[in-house]
């Protein structure tokens, strides 16, 4: 039997128990569950913990008596938070000329510091982190914590603080101020759309939106609602929407916005080109977002999947709890509105059903390979969300989302092709922007809109097609403007404007995706990494269920047996 807390032979990185002890407990920085030796409590041996107050440490730093890196490590010991200095990549033209590091405090990533060597880059990163971190400490009690307390041996969730009375250490939600302009902008755009079509206001109970921030201005550029998979079989002509969950709908609307801006960029009209969000990069053949422009994601419900971690997780390797944990934090599938773990026995019966990965898993993937998708990757660099704002009034914490999106993919960047990385977003709770009660006759309806659209489109999530009463209809076939066929049409328009003859030869959506080699490589690395770490295998898509149903069932059975074995070895 493999001892608890150690990786099994042949694994790379920490075990599940180590990962969860490090990332999910309520006393980050104390990664081991055993009690400290008596010598560690000796104040004469460790004067920083026992006698030097945080105020004194900060004063020494301000007076130039210590540097930023030292202060961060001292504060980490005092307040017992998890500190990491991670090497990353510099942005823009600095990418090939210098080293870059960023500071992570309890999973929150601060600004990137650069330097001509690693020491200078670490120091600059520490200075940038302290600029944001120190002001946040003012709202907390800076008196020295009681170092005689021993953290619980298992990663349990602490009771929520009432009235702000809990000051044992900073909460990561409060460390970086949330830009409240974003939910306000989403609310305003949703209200504007619903004012024109109040008959569809009942479709907006589940909403996701992408917001572009340029300077102090926030603008909603894509919006989607919904929560269904189609009941239709996989379509070979690409005219059926198989996944109409809000985040997926909003993301495909974002892709339409990105295509529209590409057409503007390649336009012969200088005014239109200037209005595009893109610019050339001096060290690559790809376009990127203009300097100062960032992308943000708002959702009004916690994404389903591993982001919803139970309030308490017990990691006793000798109990069945470890098995339960693997189901909670691994990959999940959405089947007919139901969430199913990839480790569940139910996957054997999914061969003839339309299945998609959970919303949390998809966001995890997009924060590594970008939200632009394969086809747009022929023209632009990966585009990531800098922050994810969750307006779910039923949620009191985002630690599950942090783990799902960030911790599961920690360390993958070094394996990815150029321009790709694991982009750690700032994840925060914000007020909800939608309090709609779904209408009984519109329960399956989903709305999509992106900047530049004259009106919204309403799709029946179960049918995967536009409804007859939709304000926008693309034609008599009722194919949605978000379907693959429509995306392929836009792709070819851009390829023609960009004079990319090599891309115009693609005869299908699938072929155009396969031609995006770096994107496909990044996706393969990500999925292999998740499987290797024991989180499960990503669902493979098939061109037709009728042709591959038996193969799919066989693969699930084979995978489940191997995956369960791999997971159990980690405990």
Coordinates of C-alpha atoms in Angstrom, one line a residue:
X1 CA 0.0 0.0 0.0
X2 CA 1.2 3.5 -0.8
X3 CA 1.6 5.6 2.3
X4 CA -0.8 8.5 2.6
X5 CA 0.3 11.8 1.3
X6 CA 2.9 10.3 -1.1
X7 CA 2.5 10.0 -4.9
X8 CA 2.2 6.5 -6.3
X9 CA 5.2 5.2 -8.3
X10 CA 5.2 6.6 -11.8
X11 CA 3.1 9.7 -11.0
X12 CA 4.2 13.3 -11.5
X13 CA 3.4 15.8 -8.9
X14 CA 1.5 15.6 -5.6
X15 CA -1.2 13.1 -4.8
X16 CA -4.9 14.0 -4.3
X17 CA -4.4 14.1 -0.6
X18 CA -1.5 16.5 -0.9
X19 CA -3.3 18.7 -3.4
X20 CA -6.4 19.0 -1.3
X21 CA -4.5 19.5 1.9
X22 CA -2.6 22.3 0.2
X23 CA -5.5 23.9 -1.6
X24 CA -8.7 23.2 0.3
X25 CA -8.0 23.4 4.0
X26 CA -8.8 26.5 6.0
X27 CA -5.3 27.1 7.2
X28 CA -3.2 27.4 4.1
X29 CA 0.5 27.4 4.6
X30 CA 0.3 24.4 7.1
X31 CA 0.3 21.6 4.5
X32 CA 1.0 18.8 6.9
X33 CA -1.7 17.4 9.1
X34 CA 0.4 16.2 12.0
X35 CA 1.0 18.4 15.1
X36 CA 4.1 20.5 15.2
X37 CA 7.0 19.3 17.3
X38 CA 7.5 21.0 20.6
X39 CA 10.6 22.7 19.3
X40 CA 8.6 24.6 16.7
X41 CA 6.6 26.3 19.5
X42 CA 9.8 27.5 21.2
X43 CA 9.6 31.3 21.0
X44 CA 13.4 31.6 21.6
X45 CA 14.1 29.6 18.5
X46 CA 11.6 31.4 16.2
X47 CA 11.4 35.0 17.3
X48 CA 9.5 36.1 14.2
X49 CA 6.5 34.0 15.1
X50 CA 6.6 34.6 18.8
X51 CA 7.8 38.2 19.3
X52 CA 7.9 40.3 16.2
X53 CA 4.5 41.8 15.3
X54 CA 3.3 42.2 11.7
X55 CA 3.4 45.9 12.1
X56 CA 7.1 45.8 13.0
X57 CA 7.8 43.6 10.0
X58 CA 6.1 46.0 7.7
X59 CA 7.8 49.0 9.3
X60 CA 11.2 47.4 8.6
X61 CA 10.3 46.8 5.0
X62 CA 9.1 50.4 4.6
X63 CA 12.4 51.7 6.2
X64 CA 14.4 49.6 3.7
X65 CA 15.7 47.2 6.4
X66 CA 14.3 44.1 4.6
X67 CA 13.2 43.4 1.0
X68 CA 9.8 42.5 -0.4
X69 CA 10.5 38.8 -0.7
X70 CA 11.6 38.5 2.9
X71 CA 8.5 40.3 4.1
X72 CA 6.2 38.1 2.2
X73 CA 7.8 34.9 3.7
X74 CA 7.6 36.5 7.2
X75 CA 4.0 37.4 6.8
X76 CA 3.2 33.9 5.4
X77 CA 4.7 32.4 8.6
X78 CA 2.8 34.8 10.8
X79 CA -0.6 34.6 9.2
X80 CA -0.3 31.0 8.0
X81 CA -1.3 31.7 4.4
X82 CA 0.1 29.7 1.4
X83 CA 2.7 31.6 -0.5
X84 CA 4.1 30.7 -3.9
X85 CA 6.3 32.5 -6.3
X86 CA 5.6 31.0 -9.7
X87 CA 7.7 31.6 -12.8
X88 CA 5.4 32.6 -15.7
X89 CA 5.7 34.5 -19.0
X90 CA 6.1 38.2 -19.7
X91 CA 3.5 39.9 -21.9
X92 CA 4.0 41.6 -25.2
X93 CA 7.4 42.3 -26.5
X94 CA 9.1 41.5 -23.2
X95 CA 8.3 37.8 -23.6
X96 CA 11.7 36.8 -25.1
X97 CA 13.9 39.4 -23.3
X98 CA 13.4 38.8 -19.6
X99 CA 12.3 36.5 -16.8
X100 CA 8.9 36.8 -15.2
X101 CA 7.4 35.7 -11.9
X102 CA 4.1 36.2 -10.1
X103 CA 3.2 35.8 -6.4
X104 CA 0.3 33.6 -5.4
X105 CA -1.2 34.1 -1.9
X106 CA -3.8 31.4 -1.0
X107 CA -4.3 30.8 -4.7
X108 CA -4.8 34.5 -5.6
X109 CA -2.4 35.6 -8.4
X110 CA -0.9 39.1 -8.2
X111 CA 0.7 41.2 -11.0
X112 CA 3.7 39.8 -12.9
X113 CA 7.1 41.2 -12.1
X114 CA 9.9 41.0 -14.7
X115 CA 13.7 41.3 -14.6
X116 CA 16.9 40.6 -16.4
X117 CA 17.5 37.7 -14.1
X118 CA 15.3 35.5 -11.9
X119 CA 16.3 37.2 -8.6
X120 CA 15.3 40.6 -9.9
X121 CA 12.0 39.2 -11.4
X122 CA 11.1 37.6 -8.0
X123 CA 11.8 40.9 -6.2
X124 CA 9.7 42.9 -8.5
X125 CA 6.9 40.4 -8.3
X126 CA 7.0 40.6 -4.5
X127 CA 6.9 44.4 -4.6
X128 CA 3.8 44.4 -6.9
X129 CA 2.1 41.8 -4.7
X130 CA 2.7 43.9 -1.5
X131 CA 1.4 47.0 -3.1
X132 CA -2.0 45.2 -3.3
X133 CA -1.8 42.9 -0.3
X134 CA -0.7 45.3 2.4
X135 CA -3.6 47.7 2.1
X136 CA -6.0 44.8 2.4
X137 CA -4.5 43.9 5.8
X138 CA -5.8 47.2 7.2
X139 CA -9.3 45.8 7.5
X140 CA -8.0 42.9 9.6
X141 CA -6.6 42.6 13.1
X142 CA -2.8 42.7 12.7
X143 CA -2.0 41.4 16.2
X144 CA 0.1 38.3 16.3
X145 CA -1.9 35.1 15.8
X146 CA -1.8 32.5 18.5
X147 CA 0.9 30.1 17.3
X148 CA 0.0 27.5 19.8
X149 CA -3.2 26.6 17.9
X150 CA -2.9 23.5 15.8
X151 CA -4.9 23.3 12.6
X152 CA -7.4 20.5 12.1
X153 CA -5.7 17.4 10.7
X154 CA -8.3 17.2 7.9
X155 CA -9.2 20.0 5.4
X156 CA -12.5 21.1 6.9
X157 CA -14.4 24.3 6.1
X158 CA -14.5 26.8 9.0
X159 CA -17.8 28.2 10.1
X160 CA -18.7 31.3 8.2
X161 CA -17.9 34.6 10.0
X162 CA -20.8 36.7 11.1
X163 CA -20.7 40.4 11.2
X164 CA -17.1 40.5 10.1
X165 CA -15.9 39.2 13.5
X166 CA -13.5 36.6 12.1
X167 CA -10.1 38.2 11.8
X168 CA -7.8 35.2 12.1
X169 CA -6.3 35.8 8.6
X170 CA -7.2 37.7 5.4
X171 CA -9.9 36.2 3.2
X172 CA -8.8 36.0 -0.4
X173 CA -12.1 37.4 -1.7
X174 CA -11.2 40.7 0.0
X175 CA -7.6 41.0 -1.1
X176 CA -8.2 42.4 -4.6
X177 CA -11.1 44.9 -5.1
X178 CA -13.8 43.6 -7.4
X179 CA -14.7 45.8 -10.3
X180 CA -18.4 46.3 -9.6
X181 CA -18.8 48.0 -13.0
X182 CA -18.9 44.5 -14.6
X183 CA -22.1 43.2 -12.9
X184 CA -23.7 46.7 -13.3
X185 CA -22.9 46.6 -17.1
X186 CA -24.4 43.1 -17.4
X187 CA -27.5 44.1 -15.6
X188 CA -27.9 47.2 -17.8
X189 CA -27.4 45.2 -21.0
X190 CA -29.9 42.5 -19.9
X191 CA -32.5 45.1 -19.0
X192 CA -32.0 46.8 -22.3
X193 CA -32.5 43.6 -24.3
X194 CA -35.5 42.6 -22.2
X195 CA -37.2 46.0 -22.6
X196 CA -37.4 45.4 -26.3
X197 CA -38.7 41.8 -25.9
X198 CA -40.3 41.5 -22.5
X199 CA -42.1 38.3 -23.6
X200 CA -38.7 36.5 -23.2
X201 CA -37.8 37.9 -19.8
X202 CA -38.5 34.4 -18.3
X203 CA -35.6 33.0 -20.3
X204 CA -33.0 35.0 -18.3
X205 CA -32.9 33.1 -15.0
X206 CA -29.5 31.6 -15.8
X207 CA -27.2 34.0 -17.5
X208 CA -23.5 34.3 -18.5
X209 CA -21.9 37.3 -20.1
X210 CA -18.4 38.4 -21.4
X211 CA -17.3 41.9 -20.7
X212 CA -14.5 43.8 -22.4
X213 CA -12.8 46.3 -20.2
X214 CA -10.7 49.1 -21.8
X215 CA -9.4 51.6 -19.3
X216 CA -12.3 52.6 -16.9
X217 CA -15.0 51.5 -19.4
X218 CA -16.7 48.1 -19.2
X219 CA -18.8 46.9 -22.2
X220 CA -20.8 43.7 -22.5
X221 CA -19.9 42.1 -25.8
X222 CA -21.6 38.7 -25.5
X223 CA -24.5 37.3 -23.5
X224 CA -26.2 33.9 -23.2
X225 CA -28.8 32.2 -21.1
X226 CA -30.0 28.6 -20.8
X227 CA -29.3 25.2 -19.2
X228 CA -30.0 22.4 -21.6
X229 CA -28.5 19.8 -23.9
X230 CA -30.4 18.9 -27.1
X231 CA -32.3 15.6 -27.1
X232 CA -31.4 15.3 -30.8
X233 CA -28.6 13.0 -32.0
X234 CA -25.3 14.4 -33.1
X235 CA -25.9 16.4 -36.3
X236 CA -23.5 15.8 -39.3
X237 CA -24.4 19.1 -41.0
X238 CA -23.5 21.3 -38.0
X239 CA -26.9 23.0 -37.9
X240 CA -27.9 21.8 -34.4
X241 CA -26.8 23.3 -31.1
X242 CA -26.1 20.4 -28.8
X243 CA -25.1 22.4 -25.7
X244 CA -27.1 25.5 -24.8
X245 CA -26.0 26.1 -21.3
X246 CA -25.5 29.8 -20.5
X247 CA -21.7 29.8 -20.4
X248 CA -21.5 27.8 -23.6
X249 CA -24.0 30.1 -25.3
X250 CA -22.2 33.2 -24.1
X251 CA -18.9 31.9 -25.3
X252 CA -20.1 31.1 -28.8
X253 CA -21.6 34.6 -28.9
X254 CA -18.2 35.9 -27.9
X255 CA -16.7 34.0 -30.8
X256 CA -19.1 35.9 -33.1
X257 CA -17.9 39.1 -31.6
X258 CA -14.3 38.1 -32.3
X259 CA -15.1 37.2 -35.9
X260 CA -16.8 40.5 -36.4
X261 CA -13.7 42.4 -35.1
X262 CA -11.5 40.4 -37.4
X263 CA -13.5 41.4 -40.4
X264 CA -13.2 45.0 -39.2
X265 CA -9.4 44.6 -38.8
X266 CA -8.9 43.2 -42.3
X267 CA -11.3 45.8 -43.8
X268 CA -10.0 48.2 -46.4
X269 CA -11.7 50.9 -44.5
X270 CA -9.1 52.5 -42.1
X271 CA -11.8 53.7 -39.7
X272 CA -13.2 50.2 -39.2
X273 CA -9.7 48.8 -38.8
X274 CA -9.0 51.3 -36.1
X275 CA -12.2 50.4 -34.2
X276 CA -11.2 46.7 -34.1
X277 CA -10.0 45.3 -30.7
X278 CA -7.0 43.7 -32.4
X279 CA -3.4 44.7 -33.1
X280 CA -0.4 43.1 -34.7
X281 CA 2.3 41.6 -32.5
X282 CA 5.9 42.4 -33.4
X283 CA 7.2 38.9 -32.5
X284 CA 4.5 36.7 -34.0
X285 CA 2.3 36.3 -37.0
X286 CA -0.9 36.3 -34.9
X287 CA -3.1 39.2 -33.8
X288 CA -3.7 39.9 -30.1
X289 CA -6.0 42.2 -28.1
X290 CA -4.9 45.8 -28.0
X291 CA -2.9 46.9 -25.0
X292 CA -5.2 47.8 -22.1
X293 CA -8.1 45.6 -23.2
X294 CA -9.0 42.7 -20.9
X295 CA -11.8 40.1 -21.0
X296 CA -14.0 39.2 -18.0
X297 CA -16.7 36.5 -17.4
X298 CA -19.8 37.0 -15.4
X299 CA -22.1 34.1 -14.4
X300 CA -25.1 34.3 -12.1
X301 CA -24.9 30.7 -10.9
X302 CA -21.9 28.7 -9.7
X303 CA -20.8 26.5 -12.6
X304 CA -21.9 22.9 -12.2
X305 CA -19.2 20.3 -11.6
X306 CA -16.0 20.3 -9.5
X307 CA -16.6 24.0 -8.7
X308 CA -19.3 22.9 -6.3
X309 CA -17.2 21.3 -3.5
X310 CA -19.1 20.2 -0.3
X311 CA -18.6 22.3 2.7
X312 CA -16.5 19.6 4.4
X313 CA -14.1 17.2 2.7
X314 CA -12.6 14.4 4.8
X315 CA -9.4 12.8 3.5
X316 CA -9.0 9.7 5.5
X317 CA -7.2 7.3 3.1
X318 CA -8.5 4.3 5.0
X319 CA -12.1 5.2 4.5
X320 CA -14.5 5.4 1.6
X321 CA -14.4 9.2 1.9
X322 CA -11.4 9.3 -0.4
X323 CA -13.5 7.6 -3.0
X324 CA -16.2 10.2 -2.6
X325 CA -13.7 13.0 -2.9
X326 CA -12.4 11.7 -6.2
X327 CA -16.0 11.9 -7.6
X328 CA -16.4 15.4 -6.3
X329 CA -13.3 17.0 -7.7
X330 CA -12.9 15.0 -10.9
X331 CA -14.4 15.7 -14.3
X332 CA -18.2 15.6 -14.7
X333 CA -20.7 15.1 -17.6
X334 CA -24.0 16.8 -18.2
X335 CA -26.7 14.4 -19.4
X336 CA -30.3 15.5 -19.8
X337 CA -29.7 18.3 -17.2
X338 CA -28.2 15.8 -14.7
X339 CA -24.6 16.0 -13.4
X340 CA -22.7 12.7 -13.6
X341 CA -19.1 12.0 -12.4
X342 CA -16.9 10.4 -15.0
X343 CA -16.1 7.8 -12.3
X344 CA -19.8 6.9 -12.0
X345 CA -21.2 3.5 -13.1
X346 CA -23.9 5.5 -14.9
X347 CA -21.6 6.3 -17.8
X348 CA -22.0 2.8 -19.1
X349 CA -25.6 3.8 -20.2
X350 CA -24.8 7.0 -22.0
X351 CA -24.0 5.6 -25.5
X352 CA -27.3 6.8 -27.0
X353 CA -27.6 10.1 -25.1
X354 CA -26.3 13.6 -25.9
X355 CA -23.5 14.2 -23.4
X356 CA -21.3 17.3 -22.8
X357 CA -18.6 18.1 -20.2
X358 CA -19.7 20.1 -17.2
X359 CA -19.6 23.9 -17.2
X360 CA -16.9 24.0 -14.6
X361 CA -14.7 21.6 -16.7
X362 CA -15.2 23.7 -19.8
X363 CA -14.2 26.9 -18.0
X364 CA -11.1 25.0 -16.7
X365 CA -10.2 24.1 -20.3
X366 CA -10.8 27.6 -21.7
X367 CA -8.5 29.1 -19.1
X368 CA -5.7 27.0 -20.6
X369 CA -6.5 26.9 -24.4
X370 CA -8.4 30.2 -24.6
X371 CA -12.0 31.2 -25.3
X372 CA -11.5 31.8 -29.0
X373 CA -11.7 28.2 -30.1
X374 CA -9.8 26.3 -32.8
X375 CA -10.8 28.2 -35.9
X376 CA -10.1 31.7 -34.5
X377 CA -6.7 30.3 -33.3
X378 CA -5.6 30.5 -37.0
X379 CA -5.6 34.3 -36.7
X380 CA -5.3 35.3 -33.0
X381 CA -3.4 34.4 -29.9
X382 CA -5.3 32.7 -27.0
X383 CA -7.8 35.0 -25.2
X384 CA -8.3 34.4 -21.5
X385 CA -10.7 35.8 -18.9
X386 CA -8.8 37.9 -16.4
X387 CA -11.6 37.5 -13.8
X388 CA -14.6 35.4 -13.3
X389 CA -17.4 37.0 -11.3
X390 CA -20.1 34.8 -9.8
X391 CA -23.4 36.4 -8.9
X392 CA -25.0 33.5 -7.1
X393 CA -26.8 34.6 -4.0
X394 CA -26.8 31.0 -2.7
X395 CA -23.0 30.8 -2.6
X396 CA -20.8 32.0 0.3
X397 CA -17.4 31.0 -1.0
X398 CA -15.5 30.3 -4.2
X399 CA -12.9 27.8 -3.0
X400 CA -14.4 25.1 -5.2
X401 CA -14.2 27.3 -8.3
X402 CA -10.6 28.2 -7.4
X403 CA -9.7 24.5 -7.1
X404 CA -11.6 23.5 -10.3
X405 CA -10.2 26.2 -12.6
X406 CA -6.8 26.9 -11.1
X407 CA -5.4 24.2 -8.8
X408 CA -6.3 21.2 -11.0
X409 CA -4.2 22.6 -13.8
X410 CA -1.3 24.0 -11.7
X411 CA 2.0 23.2 -13.4
X412 CA 0.7 22.6 -16.9
X413 CA 2.0 25.8 -18.5
X414 CA 5.5 24.4 -19.0
X415 CA 4.1 21.6 -21.2
X416 CA 2.0 23.9 -23.5
X417 CA 3.0 25.3 -26.9
X418 CA 4.0 28.9 -27.3
X419 CA 1.4 31.6 -26.4
X420 CA -0.6 29.1 -24.3
X421 CA -0.6 29.0 -20.5
X422 CA -2.8 28.3 -17.5
X423 CA -4.3 31.8 -16.9
X424 CA -5.3 32.0 -13.3
X425 CA -8.3 34.4 -13.1
X426 CA -9.4 36.5 -10.1
X427 CA -12.6 34.7 -8.9
X428 CA -15.1 36.7 -6.8
X429 CA -18.6 36.7 -5.6
X430 CA -20.7 39.7 -6.7
X431 CA -24.5 40.6 -6.6
X432 CA -26.8 38.7 -8.9
X433 CA -28.1 40.6 -12.0
X434 CA -31.0 38.3 -12.8
X435 CA -33.9 37.4 -10.5
X436 CA -36.2 36.2 -13.1
X437 CA -38.7 33.3 -12.6
X438 CA -38.7 31.1 -15.7
X439 CA -41.9 31.0 -17.6
X440 CA -43.6 27.6 -17.8
X441 CA -43.7 27.7 -21.6
X442 CA -40.2 28.9 -22.0
X443 CA -38.3 26.6 -19.6
X444 CA -36.1 25.2 -22.4
X445 CA -35.6 28.5 -24.3
X446 CA -32.1 30.0 -24.4
X447 CA -31.1 33.6 -25.5
X448 CA -28.0 34.7 -27.3
X449 CA -26.7 38.1 -28.3
X450 CA -23.4 39.7 -29.1
X451 CA -22.3 43.3 -29.8
X452 CA -23.3 44.3 -33.3
X453 CA -26.5 42.1 -33.4
X454 CA -29.6 44.0 -34.2
X455 CA -31.7 41.8 -31.8
X456 CA -31.5 38.7 -29.8
X457 CA -32.0 35.1 -30.9
X458 CA -34.1 32.6 -29.0
X459 CA -33.2 28.9 -29.3
X460 CA -35.0 25.9 -27.9
X461 CA -32.3 24.1 -26.0
X462 CA -34.0 20.7 -26.3
X463 CA -34.4 21.0 -30.1
X464 CA -31.2 22.9 -30.8
X465 CA -32.9 25.2 -33.2
X466 CA -34.3 28.7 -33.3
X467 CA -37.9 29.0 -32.1
X468 CA -40.5 30.3 -34.5
X469 CA -41.2 33.4 -32.4
X470 CA -37.6 34.4 -32.1
X471 CA -36.9 38.1 -33.0
X472 CA -34.0 36.9 -35.1
X473 CA -34.2 33.9 -37.5
X474 CA -31.4 33.1 -39.9
X475 CA -33.6 31.1 -42.4
X476 CA -36.4 28.6 -42.9
X477 CA -34.3 25.8 -41.5
X478 CA -34.2 27.6 -38.1
X479 CA -30.5 26.9 -37.7
X480 CA -29.0 29.1 -34.9
X481 CA -26.4 31.7 -35.7
X482 CA -24.3 30.0 -33.1
X483 CA -24.2 26.6 -34.9
X484 CA -21.0 25.1 -36.4
X485 CA -22.2 25.7 -40.0
X486 CA -22.6 29.5 -39.2
X487 CA -19.2 29.6 -37.5
X488 CA -17.5 27.9 -40.5
X489 CA -19.1 30.5 -42.8
X490 CA -17.6 33.3 -40.8
X491 CA -14.3 31.6 -40.7
X492 CA -14.1 31.5 -44.5
X493 CA -15.1 35.1 -44.7
X494 CA -12.2 36.1 -42.5
X495 CA -9.8 33.8 -44.3
X496 CA -10.7 35.4 -47.5
X497 CA -10.3 39.0 -46.2
X498 CA -7.0 38.0 -44.6
X499 CA -5.9 36.4 -47.9
X500 CA -5.2 33.1 -46.2
X501 CA -5.6 30.7 -49.1
X502 CA -4.2 27.9 -47.0
X503 CA -7.3 28.0 -44.8
X504 CA -9.8 28.3 -47.6
X505 CA -9.1 24.7 -48.6
X506 CA -10.8 23.4 -45.4
X507 CA -13.9 21.6 -46.6
X508 CA -15.6 21.2 -43.2
X509 CA -15.6 22.6 -39.6
X510 CA -13.8 19.5 -38.4
X511 CA -11.0 19.8 -40.9
X512 CA -10.6 23.5 -40.1
X513 CA -10.3 22.7 -36.4
X514 CA -7.7 20.0 -37.1
X515 CA -5.6 22.4 -39.1
X516 CA -5.0 24.5 -35.9
X517 CA -2.0 22.5 -34.8
X518 CA -0.8 24.5 -31.8
X519 CA -4.4 24.7 -30.4
X520 CA -4.9 21.0 -30.8
X521 CA -1.6 20.3 -29.2
X522 CA -2.5 22.5 -26.2
X523 CA -5.9 20.8 -25.9
X524 CA -4.2 17.3 -26.0
X525 CA -1.7 18.4 -23.3
X526 CA -4.5 19.7 -21.1
X527 CA -6.6 16.6 -21.3
X528 CA -3.7 14.2 -20.8
X529 CA -2.6 16.3 -17.8
X530 CA -6.1 16.0 -16.2
X531 CA -6.1 12.2 -16.7
X532 CA -2.5 11.8 -15.5
X533 CA -3.4 13.7 -12.3
X534 CA -6.3 11.3 -11.7
X535 CA -9.2 13.7 -12.4
X536 CA -10.5 11.5 -15.2
X537 CA -10.7 11.3 -19.0
X538 CA -12.3 14.0 -21.1
X539 CA -15.3 12.9 -23.2
X540 CA -14.4 12.1 -26.8
X541 CA -16.8 13.4 -29.4
X542 CA -18.1 11.1 -32.1
X543 CA -19.4 12.0 -35.6
X544 CA -22.4 9.9 -35.2
X545 CA -23.8 7.9 -32.2
X546 CA -25.2 5.2 -34.5
X547 CA -21.8 4.4 -35.8
X548 CA -19.9 4.5 -32.5
X549 CA -22.4 3.6 -29.7
X550 CA -20.8 0.2 -29.0
X551 CA -17.3 1.7 -29.2
X552 CA -18.3 4.5 -26.8
X553 CA -19.8 2.0 -24.2
X554 CA -16.7 -0.2 -24.4
X555 CA -14.4 2.7 -24.0
X556 CA -16.3 4.0 -20.9
X557 CA -16.1 0.5 -19.3
X558 CA -12.4 0.2 -20.0
X559 CA -11.7 3.8 -18.9
X560 CA -13.7 3.5 -15.7
X561 CA -11.8 0.4 -14.6
X562 CA -8.4 2.0 -15.3
X563 CA -9.3 5.4 -13.9
X564 CA -10.6 4.0 -10.6
X565 CA -7.4 2.0 -10.2
X566 CA -5.3 5.1 -10.8
X567 CA -7.3 7.2 -8.4
X568 CA -7.2 4.6 -5.6
X569 CA -3.4 4.3 -5.9
X570 CA -3.1 8.0 -5.0
X571 CA -4.5 7.3 -1.6

